XYZ file of C-alpha atoms in Angstrom:
688
model
C -3.188 40.318 44.064
C -6.317 40.830 42.033
C -8.649 38.069 40.921
C -7.412 38.501 37.334
C -3.798 38.024 38.482
C -4.783 34.895 40.410
C -6.608 33.511 37.368
C -3.556 34.164 35.198
C -1.300 32.475 37.749
C -3.553 29.431 37.925
C -3.676 29.356 34.108
C 0.111 29.500 33.922
C 0.466 26.630 36.397
C -2.095 24.607 34.463
C -0.248 25.193 31.197
C 3.093 24.131 32.686
C 1.478 21.026 34.171
C 0.024 20.188 30.762
C 3.430 20.762 29.155
C 5.123 18.408 31.622
C 2.424 15.788 31.022
C 2.836 16.108 27.239
C 6.606 15.697 27.628
C 6.177 12.551 29.734
C 3.713 11.088 27.210
C 6.151 11.828 24.377
C 9.041 10.173 26.224
C 6.934 7.092 26.991
C 5.784 6.931 23.374
C 9.351 7.250 22.135
C 10.377 4.406 24.412
C 7.510 2.233 23.157
C 8.363 3.016 19.529
C 11.622 1.072 19.982
C 9.574 -2.141 19.824
C 7.979 -1.214 16.513
C 8.399 -4.012 13.951
C 7.233 -4.757 10.433
C 5.221 -7.491 8.741
C 5.582 -7.532 4.972
C 3.362 -10.539 4.232
C 1.717 -9.066 1.137
C -0.313 -12.203 0.412
C -1.283 -12.430 4.083
C -2.734 -8.943 3.709
C -5.544 -10.618 1.772
C -6.481 -12.792 4.752
C -10.166 -12.662 5.632
C -13.447 -14.483 5.229
C -13.647 -14.390 1.456
C -14.294 -17.642 -0.385
C -10.955 -17.353 -2.178
C -8.961 -16.920 1.021
C -10.753 -19.720 2.851
C -9.932 -22.046 -0.057
C -6.278 -20.948 0.067
C -6.178 -21.419 3.843
C -7.540 -24.957 3.464
C -4.851 -25.648 0.842
C -2.173 -24.382 3.229
C -3.436 -26.654 5.992
C -3.149 -29.656 3.685
C 0.263 -28.838 2.211
C 1.856 -25.913 4.101
C 3.600 -24.651 0.959
C 4.519 -20.999 1.040
C 6.360 -18.437 3.159
C 9.485 -20.464 4.004
C 10.022 -21.525 0.365
C 12.505 -19.686 -1.832
C 12.793 -19.093 -5.566
C 16.413 -18.756 -6.696
C 17.513 -17.191 -9.991
C 20.731 -18.676 -11.384
C 22.744 -16.545 -13.818
C 25.674 -17.685 -15.994
C 27.330 -16.801 -19.281
C 26.130 -20.166 -20.594
C 24.725 -22.981 -18.474
C 25.815 -25.403 -21.217
C 29.412 -24.605 -20.321
C 30.700 -27.665 -18.405
C 32.061 -25.591 -15.517
C 28.779 -23.678 -15.080
C 26.746 -26.874 -15.419
C 28.830 -28.618 -12.763
C 28.546 -25.614 -10.445
C 24.758 -25.689 -10.868
C 24.644 -29.424 -10.093
C 26.743 -28.908 -6.966
C 24.621 -25.988 -5.766
C 21.402 -27.996 -6.158
C 22.938 -30.951 -4.292
C 24.156 -28.681 -1.491
C 20.700 -27.117 -1.204
C 19.005 -30.517 -1.329
C 20.982 -31.652 1.715
C 20.595 -28.385 3.645
C 18.607 -28.911 6.897
C 15.649 -26.598 6.090
C 15.187 -27.914 2.518
C 12.679 -30.617 1.581
C 12.920 -30.510 -2.213
C 14.491 -28.501 -5.047
C 12.432 -28.114 -8.207
C 14.852 -27.445 -11.069
C 15.702 -28.446 -14.618
C 16.939 -31.729 -13.077
C 13.386 -32.428 -11.875
C 11.930 -32.990 -15.343
C 12.141 -36.734 -16.187
C 12.905 -38.197 -19.566
C 9.944 -39.798 -21.354
C 9.169 -43.235 -19.917
C 11.857 -42.901 -17.238
C 12.563 -41.431 -13.821
C 15.999 -40.206 -14.971
C 16.219 -36.416 -15.347
C 15.914 -35.455 -19.004
C 19.049 -33.319 -18.855
C 21.039 -36.382 -17.704
C 19.304 -39.044 -19.812
C 21.872 -38.915 -22.627
C 25.219 -38.256 -20.904
C 27.253 -38.762 -24.087
C 25.488 -35.946 -25.944
C 26.967 -32.425 -25.776
C 25.345 -30.171 -23.175
C 24.146 -27.793 -25.900
C 22.128 -30.608 -27.501
C 20.741 -31.744 -24.157
C 19.553 -28.217 -23.340
C 17.973 -27.947 -26.793
C 16.069 -31.192 -26.205
C 15.009 -29.973 -22.756
C 13.633 -26.720 -24.126
C 11.460 -28.634 -26.590
C 9.893 -30.689 -23.812
C 7.078 -28.269 -22.995
C 6.148 -25.199 -20.944
C 7.682 -26.480 -17.692
C 11.174 -26.565 -19.186
C 10.748 -23.057 -20.558
C 9.753 -21.881 -17.088
C 12.949 -23.346 -15.571
C 15.624 -22.421 -18.144
C 15.881 -19.346 -20.376
C 16.055 -19.919 -24.108
C 19.597 -18.527 -24.354
C 20.753 -20.730 -21.417
C 21.990 -17.741 -19.408
C 19.520 -18.220 -16.555
C 17.675 -20.947 -14.686
C 15.189 -20.935 -11.845
C 15.182 -23.131 -8.770
C 12.158 -23.455 -6.518
C 13.392 -24.571 -3.108
C 10.651 -26.158 -0.997
C 11.099 -25.852 2.774
C 10.488 -28.498 5.381
C 7.451 -28.145 7.630
C 9.551 -26.975 10.577
C 11.558 -24.404 8.562
C 11.093 -20.712 9.312
C 11.041 -17.917 6.718
C 14.612 -16.947 5.918
C 16.229 -20.281 6.846
C 16.794 -21.299 3.224
C 18.027 -17.805 2.351
C 20.657 -18.110 5.096
C 21.817 -21.422 3.647
C 21.935 -19.918 0.149
C 24.057 -17.006 1.331
C 26.515 -19.443 2.881
C 26.723 -21.457 -0.360
C 27.300 -18.449 -2.638
C 30.865 -18.478 -3.982
C 32.054 -15.238 -5.667
C 34.535 -17.217 -7.784
C 31.847 -19.590 -9.115
C 30.864 -19.337 -12.815
C 27.237 -19.006 -11.675
C 25.499 -16.513 -9.382
C 22.426 -17.193 -7.263
C 19.848 -14.580 -6.207
C 16.668 -15.153 -4.187
C 13.733 -13.803 -6.214
C 10.509 -15.354 -4.842
C 7.780 -14.137 -2.527
C 10.058 -14.539 0.491
C 12.601 -12.239 -1.184
C 9.826 -9.732 -1.931
C 8.766 -9.739 1.720
C 12.364 -9.261 2.896
C 12.765 -6.339 0.512
C 9.508 -4.739 1.701
C 10.463 -5.254 5.366
C 13.793 -3.522 4.782
C 12.034 -0.700 2.922
C 9.423 -0.165 5.652
C 12.094 0.064 8.342
C 14.169 2.423 6.210
C 11.132 4.613 5.515
C 10.441 5.149 9.205
C 14.091 6.046 9.793
C 14.594 8.170 6.662
C 11.389 9.189 4.882
C 9.252 10.340 7.834
C 12.024 12.495 9.393
C 12.839 13.845 5.920
C 9.189 14.766 5.391
C 9.169 16.608 8.728
C 12.375 18.472 7.846
C 11.054 19.497 4.420
C 7.779 20.700 5.926
C 9.650 22.756 8.519
C 11.842 24.408 5.872
C 8.876 25.266 3.672
C 6.897 26.300 6.724
C 9.668 28.782 7.563
C 9.280 30.348 4.114
C 5.492 30.549 4.476
C 5.274 31.692 8.098
C 8.395 33.901 8.020
C 9.124 33.198 11.664
C 11.200 30.514 13.390
C 8.968 30.519 16.527
C 5.912 30.136 14.305
C 7.502 27.138 12.568
C 8.204 25.517 15.937
C 4.632 26.158 17.069
C 3.308 24.401 13.948
C 5.918 21.640 13.641
C 6.283 20.385 17.205
C 2.656 19.154 17.488
C 3.006 17.229 14.224
C 6.267 15.623 15.382
C 4.749 14.684 18.730
C 1.655 13.282 17.006
C 3.870 10.941 14.969
C 5.840 9.876 18.049
C 2.639 9.253 20.033
C 1.138 7.117 17.297
C 4.297 5.077 16.722
C 4.635 4.644 20.476
C 1.091 3.284 20.707
C 1.872 0.834 17.889
C 5.047 -0.241 19.649
C 3.430 -0.688 23.061
C 0.532 -2.629 21.538
C 2.794 -4.970 19.565
C 1.069 -4.081 16.282
C 3.352 -4.554 13.271
C 3.690 -2.060 10.450
C 2.514 -3.416 7.105
C 2.671 -1.609 3.732
C -0.675 0.093 4.492
C -0.072 1.142 8.104
C 3.355 2.448 7.089
C 1.638 5.392 5.376
C 0.001 6.587 8.593
C 3.001 8.319 10.274
C 3.393 10.605 7.248
C -0.373 11.150 7.229
C -0.344 12.122 10.921
C 2.500 14.550 10.363
C 1.027 16.438 7.401
C -2.518 16.613 8.811
C -1.328 17.904 12.173
C 0.846 20.473 10.399
C -2.143 21.535 8.276
C -4.359 22.032 11.355
C -1.707 24.107 13.118
C -1.354 26.263 10.007
C -5.070 27.069 10.084
C -4.816 27.868 13.793
C -1.737 30.033 13.316
C -3.242 32.035 10.457
C -6.392 32.589 12.527
C -4.292 33.684 15.524
C -2.886 36.559 13.424
C -6.394 38.008 13.120
C -8.233 40.019 15.749
C -8.619 38.076 18.973
C -5.284 36.276 18.803
C -4.676 32.711 19.955
C -7.765 32.516 22.146
C -10.117 33.450 19.301
C -8.285 31.133 16.903
C -8.745 28.203 19.232
C -12.403 29.059 19.791
C -13.208 29.423 16.068
C -10.811 27.021 14.282
C -10.198 24.162 16.706
C -13.785 22.838 16.344
C -13.266 22.770 12.579
C -9.985 20.897 13.135
C -11.905 18.407 15.250
C -14.379 18.036 12.399
C -11.597 17.425 9.864
C -10.131 14.810 12.201
C -13.501 13.116 12.332
C -13.889 13.100 8.549
C -10.389 11.688 8.008
C -11.023 9.068 10.689
C -14.316 8.117 9.024
C -12.566 7.727 5.669
C -10.040 5.349 7.232
C -12.643 3.526 9.339
C -14.647 2.814 6.187
C -12.015 0.206 5.224
C -13.624 -2.067 7.818
C -15.924 -3.344 5.078
C -12.911 -4.362 2.961
C -13.105 -7.961 4.107
C -9.371 -8.510 4.758
C -7.401 -8.477 7.996
C -5.027 -5.801 6.682
C -7.866 -3.408 5.848
C -9.493 -4.108 9.200
C -6.204 -3.184 10.860
C -6.173 0.026 8.835
C -9.781 0.733 9.865
C -8.763 0.404 13.529
C -5.366 2.096 13.587
C -6.214 4.799 11.044
C -8.668 6.579 13.369
C -6.194 6.102 16.242
C -3.572 7.934 14.198
C -6.019 10.769 13.528
C -6.806 11.072 17.236
C -3.067 11.283 17.968
C -2.701 14.064 15.395
C -5.619 16.085 16.768
C -4.660 15.540 20.421
C -1.146 16.799 19.728
C -2.534 19.908 18.023
C -5.227 20.607 20.635
C -2.837 20.202 23.564
C 0.436 21.596 22.257
C -0.555 24.456 19.951
C -2.093 26.627 22.716
C 0.872 25.928 25.000
C 3.498 26.662 22.369
C 1.658 29.661 20.937
C 1.490 31.362 24.347
C 5.074 30.377 25.155
C 6.819 31.254 21.886
C 4.609 33.904 20.280
C 4.314 36.621 22.878
C 4.198 39.410 20.296
C 2.782 39.640 16.819
C 5.201 37.969 14.424
C 5.650 38.774 10.748
C 2.395 38.204 8.913
C 2.506 34.861 7.072
C 2.242 34.574 3.290
C -1.197 35.488 1.938
C -0.910 33.988 -1.584
C -2.813 36.889 -3.120
C -1.740 35.846 -6.641
C -3.633 32.561 -6.245
C -6.612 34.061 -4.432
C -7.186 36.717 -7.096
C -8.622 34.227 -9.627
C -10.778 32.736 -6.852
C -12.365 36.138 -6.143
C -12.798 36.639 -9.880
C -14.546 33.283 -10.209
C -16.937 34.269 -7.431
C -17.917 37.407 -9.328
C -18.955 35.112 -12.218
C -20.544 32.570 -9.962
C -23.326 31.518 -12.362
C -20.847 30.573 -15.103
C -18.475 28.867 -12.686
C -21.284 26.921 -11.002
C -22.462 25.747 -14.428
C -18.924 24.593 -15.303
C -18.739 22.731 -11.993
C -21.999 20.916 -12.694
C -20.896 20.023 -16.236
C -17.550 18.715 -14.947
C -19.262 16.549 -12.373
C -21.695 15.103 -14.906
C -18.835 14.399 -17.344
C -17.022 12.351 -14.687
C -19.975 10.137 -13.807
C -19.567 7.612 -16.709
C -16.044 6.658 -15.518
C -17.089 5.712 -11.982
C -15.913 2.165 -11.133
C -14.642 1.621 -14.681
C -10.922 1.160 -13.899
C -10.112 -2.562 -13.869
C -8.662 -4.017 -10.629
C -4.946 -4.835 -10.848
C -2.460 -6.569 -8.562
C 1.112 -7.793 -8.650
C 3.657 -8.545 -5.940
C 6.123 -6.468 -7.955
C 3.861 -3.457 -7.264
C 5.789 -2.986 -4.003
C 9.283 -3.466 -5.488
C 11.115 -0.660 -7.267
C 11.975 -1.486 -10.882
C 15.481 -0.090 -10.391
C 16.324 -2.353 -7.427
C 18.301 -5.578 -8.067
C 15.253 -7.635 -7.113
C 13.007 -5.560 -9.386
C 15.391 -6.014 -12.304
C 15.587 -9.766 -11.680
C 11.790 -10.072 -11.551
C 11.481 -8.106 -14.806
C 14.080 -10.399 -16.377
C 12.177 -13.485 -15.214
C 8.937 -12.170 -16.682
C 10.629 -11.328 -19.988
C 12.234 -14.787 -20.187
C 9.129 -16.648 -18.981
C 10.909 -18.092 -15.939
C 8.336 -19.025 -13.319
C 8.219 -19.701 -9.600
C 5.852 -22.186 -8.006
C 3.230 -19.829 -6.611
C 0.430 -21.796 -8.330
C -0.388 -25.477 -7.828
C -2.744 -28.027 -9.345
C -4.171 -30.115 -6.532
C -4.925 -33.652 -7.746
C -7.382 -35.816 -5.828
C -6.449 -39.413 -4.994
C -7.852 -41.890 -7.521
C -8.744 -44.729 -5.140
C -9.471 -42.831 -1.909
C -6.576 -44.671 -0.228
C -3.523 -42.894 1.208
C -0.353 -43.474 -0.790
C 0.413 -43.544 -4.500
C -1.121 -46.445 -6.391
C -0.940 -47.174 -10.111
C -4.329 -45.490 -10.542
C -2.980 -42.428 -8.752
C 0.077 -42.497 -10.988
C -2.021 -42.609 -14.144
C -4.063 -39.617 -12.979
C -0.988 -37.639 -11.947
C 0.734 -38.383 -15.248
C -2.368 -37.288 -17.159
C -2.406 -33.970 -15.290
C 1.346 -33.586 -15.721
C 0.923 -34.029 -19.476
C -1.267 -30.931 -19.459
C 0.460 -28.838 -16.801
C 4.153 -29.628 -17.154
C 4.915 -31.172 -20.523
C 1.996 -30.295 -22.726
C -0.485 -32.650 -24.355
C 1.126 -35.601 -26.102
C 4.172 -36.189 -23.887
C 3.073 -39.153 -21.815
C 4.911 -40.103 -18.666
C 5.436 -43.508 -17.117
C 2.532 -45.832 -16.423
C 3.661 -46.691 -12.877
C 3.389 -44.587 -9.728
C 5.478 -41.413 -10.143
C 8.137 -40.268 -7.708
C 6.376 -37.499 -5.753
C 8.321 -35.816 -2.912
C 6.594 -36.001 0.451
C 6.462 -32.211 0.580
C 3.972 -32.191 -2.320
C 1.681 -34.749 -0.685
C -1.263 -33.701 1.475
C -1.123 -34.439 5.184
C -3.927 -37.018 4.820
C -2.266 -38.654 1.804
C -5.361 -38.177 -0.361
C -4.061 -35.550 -2.794
C -0.851 -34.142 -4.221
C 0.074 -30.608 -5.309
C 1.731 -30.272 -8.692
C 3.550 -26.914 -9.125
C 2.785 -24.701 -12.106
C 5.678 -22.390 -12.914
C 4.623 -18.816 -13.675
C 6.483 -15.486 -13.354
C 5.902 -14.056 -9.874
C 5.387 -10.524 -11.183
C 3.116 -11.490 -14.066
C 0.475 -8.920 -14.971
C -3.161 -9.814 -14.169
C -3.998 -10.218 -17.867
C -1.069 -12.589 -18.440
C -1.850 -14.609 -15.327
C -5.558 -14.727 -16.138
C -4.826 -15.986 -19.650
C -2.642 -18.772 -18.244
C -5.338 -19.755 -15.729
C -7.926 -19.906 -18.504
C -5.573 -22.052 -20.618
C -4.944 -24.510 -17.790
C -8.622 -24.848 -16.957
C -9.544 -25.320 -20.622
C -6.929 -28.027 -21.158
C -7.839 -29.821 -17.927
C -11.475 -29.709 -18.971
C -10.628 -31.036 -22.445
C -8.782 -33.937 -20.785
C -11.807 -34.658 -18.497
C -9.729 -33.778 -15.429
C -11.756 -30.849 -14.119
C -13.621 -32.935 -11.531
C -10.433 -34.366 -9.980
C -8.238 -31.243 -9.980
C -8.309 -27.855 -8.344
C -6.063 -24.804 -8.806
C -4.617 -23.328 -5.596
C -1.768 -21.134 -4.420
C -0.704 -17.612 -3.577
C -0.919 -16.181 -7.071
C -4.428 -17.571 -7.568
C -5.450 -16.086 -4.222
C -4.283 -12.648 -5.355
C -5.924 -13.054 -8.759
C -9.307 -13.917 -7.230
C -9.374 -11.871 -4.024
C -7.772 -8.588 -5.131
C -10.680 -7.610 -7.448
C -13.069 -8.314 -4.559
C -10.875 -6.273 -2.207
C -10.592 -3.348 -4.638
C -14.373 -3.422 -5.063
C -14.758 -3.342 -1.276
C -12.287 -0.446 -1.043
C -14.330 1.411 -3.636
C -17.398 0.746 -1.526
C -15.419 2.127 1.424
C -14.958 5.363 -0.511
C -18.706 5.746 -1.081
C -19.454 4.800 2.514
C -16.994 7.458 3.672
C -18.616 9.940 1.299
C -22.062 9.322 2.804
C -20.793 9.390 6.398
C -18.874 12.612 5.863
C -21.868 14.209 4.133
C -23.969 13.449 7.213
C -21.333 14.920 9.530
C -21.061 18.108 7.437
C -24.845 18.377 7.263
C -25.087 18.254 11.054
C -22.265 20.755 11.563
C -23.554 23.204 8.938
C -27.231 22.532 9.672
C -27.866 22.220 5.936
C -28.243 19.061 3.863
C -27.840 21.071 0.664
C -24.515 22.568 1.740
C -23.349 19.134 2.852
C -24.197 17.662 -0.542
C -22.342 20.450 -2.350
C -19.295 20.203 -0.090
C -19.086 16.423 -0.399
C -19.476 16.380 -4.171
C -16.834 19.070 -4.614
C -14.434 17.148 -2.360
C -15.114 13.917 -4.260
C -14.559 15.450 -7.711
C -10.747 15.037 -7.666
C -11.048 11.332 -6.857
C -13.543 10.853 -9.687
C -11.211 12.764 -12.024
C -8.233 10.556 -11.110
C -10.220 7.402 -11.817
C -11.218 8.922 -15.149
C -7.508 9.392 -15.925
C -6.880 5.725 -15.050
C -9.685 4.645 -17.359
C -8.563 6.825 -20.247
C -4.924 5.728 -19.957
C -5.813 2.051 -19.562
C -4.198 1.713 -16.134
C -5.592 -0.647 -13.506
C -6.982 0.234 -10.096
C -4.511 -1.280 -7.647
C -5.087 -1.626 -3.930
C -2.578 1.207 -3.447
C -4.565 3.479 -5.780
C -7.908 2.591 -4.163
C -6.428 3.193 -0.714
C -4.901 6.523 -1.792
C -8.142 7.836 -3.268
C -10.159 7.140 -0.118
C -7.485 8.692 2.107
C -7.185 11.682 -0.239
C -10.942 12.221 -0.058
C -10.789 12.269 3.732
C -8.050 14.907 3.503
C -9.589 16.894 0.645
C -12.801 17.487 2.571
C -10.713 19.175 5.298
C -10.232 22.331 3.221
C -13.945 22.338 2.449
C -14.784 22.203 6.148
C -12.332 24.992 7.006
C -13.794 27.196 4.267
C -17.358 26.546 5.444
C -16.263 27.246 9.012
C -14.820 30.657 8.119
C -17.887 31.423 5.997
C -20.134 30.607 8.952
C -18.191 33.048 11.172
C -18.323 35.887 8.620
C -20.838 38.751 8.578
C -22.683 40.519 5.779
C -24.553 39.428 2.693
C -23.763 36.208 0.821
C -21.151 37.676 -1.536
C -19.387 39.551 1.269
C -19.250 36.493 3.523
C -17.982 34.237 0.734
C -15.216 36.688 -0.186
C -14.308 37.138 3.481
C -14.072 33.374 3.879
C -11.704 33.241 0.905
C -9.526 35.922 2.520
C -9.452 34.139 5.880
C -9.422 30.460 4.892
C -7.718 30.712 1.491
C -4.110 31.365 2.625
C -3.951 28.505 5.171
C -5.700 26.214 2.662
C -2.991 26.967 0.095
C -0.212 26.794 2.680
C -1.417 23.472 4.099
C -1.785 22.013 0.587
C 1.771 23.079 -0.196
C 3.029 21.593 3.073
C 1.147 18.333 2.480
C 2.448 18.193 -1.093
C 6.030 18.334 0.120
C 5.324 16.012 3.028
C 3.810 13.343 0.793
C 6.416 14.215 -1.841
C 9.082 12.841 0.501
C 7.653 9.404 -0.285
C 9.567 9.571 -3.564
C 12.624 8.625 -1.503
C 10.897 5.505 -0.174
C 12.517 2.165 -0.974
C 8.985 0.734 -1.428
C 7.568 1.259 -4.907
C 3.949 1.529 -3.742
C 4.529 4.425 -1.310
C 5.577 6.975 -3.974
C 2.526 5.914 -5.999
C 0.363 6.520 -2.921
C 2.000 9.924 -2.431
C 1.521 10.911 -6.076
C -2.189 10.038 -6.032
C -2.757 11.979 -2.809
C -0.807 15.024 -4.026
C -2.710 15.149 -7.308
C -6.025 14.820 -5.475
C -5.116 17.552 -2.961
C -4.311 20.156 -5.607
C -7.427 19.329 -7.591
C -9.421 19.579 -4.363
C -7.852 22.954 -3.569
C -8.770 24.303 -7.002
C -12.307 22.963 -6.617
C -12.660 24.488 -3.134
C -11.352 27.900 -4.182
C -12.977 27.994 -7.605
C -16.166 25.929 -7.596
C -17.358 25.792 -3.982
C -17.934 29.541 -3.329
C -19.832 29.907 -6.615
C -22.033 26.891 -5.892
C -22.808 28.203 -2.406
C -23.636 31.593 -3.910
C -26.066 29.886 -6.312
C -28.006 28.034 -3.624
C -27.995 30.602 -0.787
C -29.753 33.923 -0.357
């Protein structure tokens, strides 16, 4: 046996050993993925060291109002119908005596003037229609609890301190009677979190496998070979399994942000294998492809990881988790490609397969643009300058309903509540004790009644002079303050919520109550912290831009090329923000997240093009055209694959994931056009 035969034998043994190791790792990861769980605490995603969150955390420590509470929407043909009214009374009583329930805020909570008797029961001889009419004239609190046409009412069910999230919902399900003239549906933050949890689990079972299947089918059309599809698809599948296994073994929960990473791993790994496969069809085969393209794939992994790691400056626990687990997901994707592609390529592609699609129809205009490089470079510069005025101009926006599909029952109920002005208690006015003594004195009662005049009934409807009846659940643990709920629609738009906050603060100030009151609650937390978080996510984008520019400069040994490549890759993100500004849409956390991730992906094509240009020979024009011929087809193919992979998010049960997918898809195609059209011409302008 010759030395060459011995080397081949040792290489074959090494490859089989690596294959067995990869199989064992995949099996272990699949076993660990069984423990994967979700955490849909959308408000908790804002946890961090911001002033707004620390104030909310202090409020929670004093009152512990929040995740175990439930908002319940009651529907009826007419609540003034005696049968429906009696059913509502019975449901509230049953809930009031349920073990996890501390208090039920309802239309029966509002007292008649000068009395502790509920207003709706104060005049029992009057017809129910008249009593409801009187209730609706009592002020904004009544309007937030009963719709004007009496077909709906809202209950806010406050949980006991020892109640767990979901306990009240279980009791409500048991109390629901299909034959009752009323129906009851949970619609508060707890319901939103349950809906998101269900959607996240469903997405991992349905959307991610569907995305893989779609990519494989389209890959078969592009590569024109079943073995080639397997060579490109298996590493992406294993990368997803490895990452989900690591999450499962570590005990890390999937939240709405981390839930995007499995799809991201899949499409990026598929894109890298496409570049490797196309290169393996050239002279030199698999060995040359690995030598020339795998370093570029490592560079694209680094840039995507840097984009995700930049969220560490976001200031919230959720973004910090994304900054940690995002790079881990990228490492899983690259490791799967680096380990499995060479093994599979040598195992399944022993002979030259059918040449994959070359997309000559799309590359023709790119070559034509390069022939007119001065004009195209000028257009690129003008486009970039035109986008500069819209930077950071899109207003931050946030709503819990952002994650709920409008067509779902919960989404329809939340839209109905917003249209009718029905509000859940996600905002509170904290009232300081008047005499610095625990308990409710007459002085405390006077102060509480004065605040209630503003918050609940409106100026001019005075309450009783004595101490009011305040449930223990609304009293602080130290007895030195109480929390008065303000009823606002849970899915209210930022402008609507901000206007209501301004109104409350103005009226409290006019009543000289500003010094003894403080607004707190989940909705206020979102209103104050989300703009800060979106600003930090925007800063993450620019940090990623700088970091990636440095990496490209080192790899290409040219600061000028790095600047050009980074600006071209950033142009699509700037263009999308310009669209948001021009259409008056807000910059949500989902949009800010998508743009940063899309930038990390968009720069991948730029790096692959520069890599092929660096390995080409000849003068500048020849090398740039050769790079288009070599890098162009896999750039187009990978963009098409990623489009369909992210397009599978349209089947997600979470409303924010399709939005994320749409932003990324739009950015990827704009980036592809910029890389094929603008980048070669700009390089031609600055190189000799």
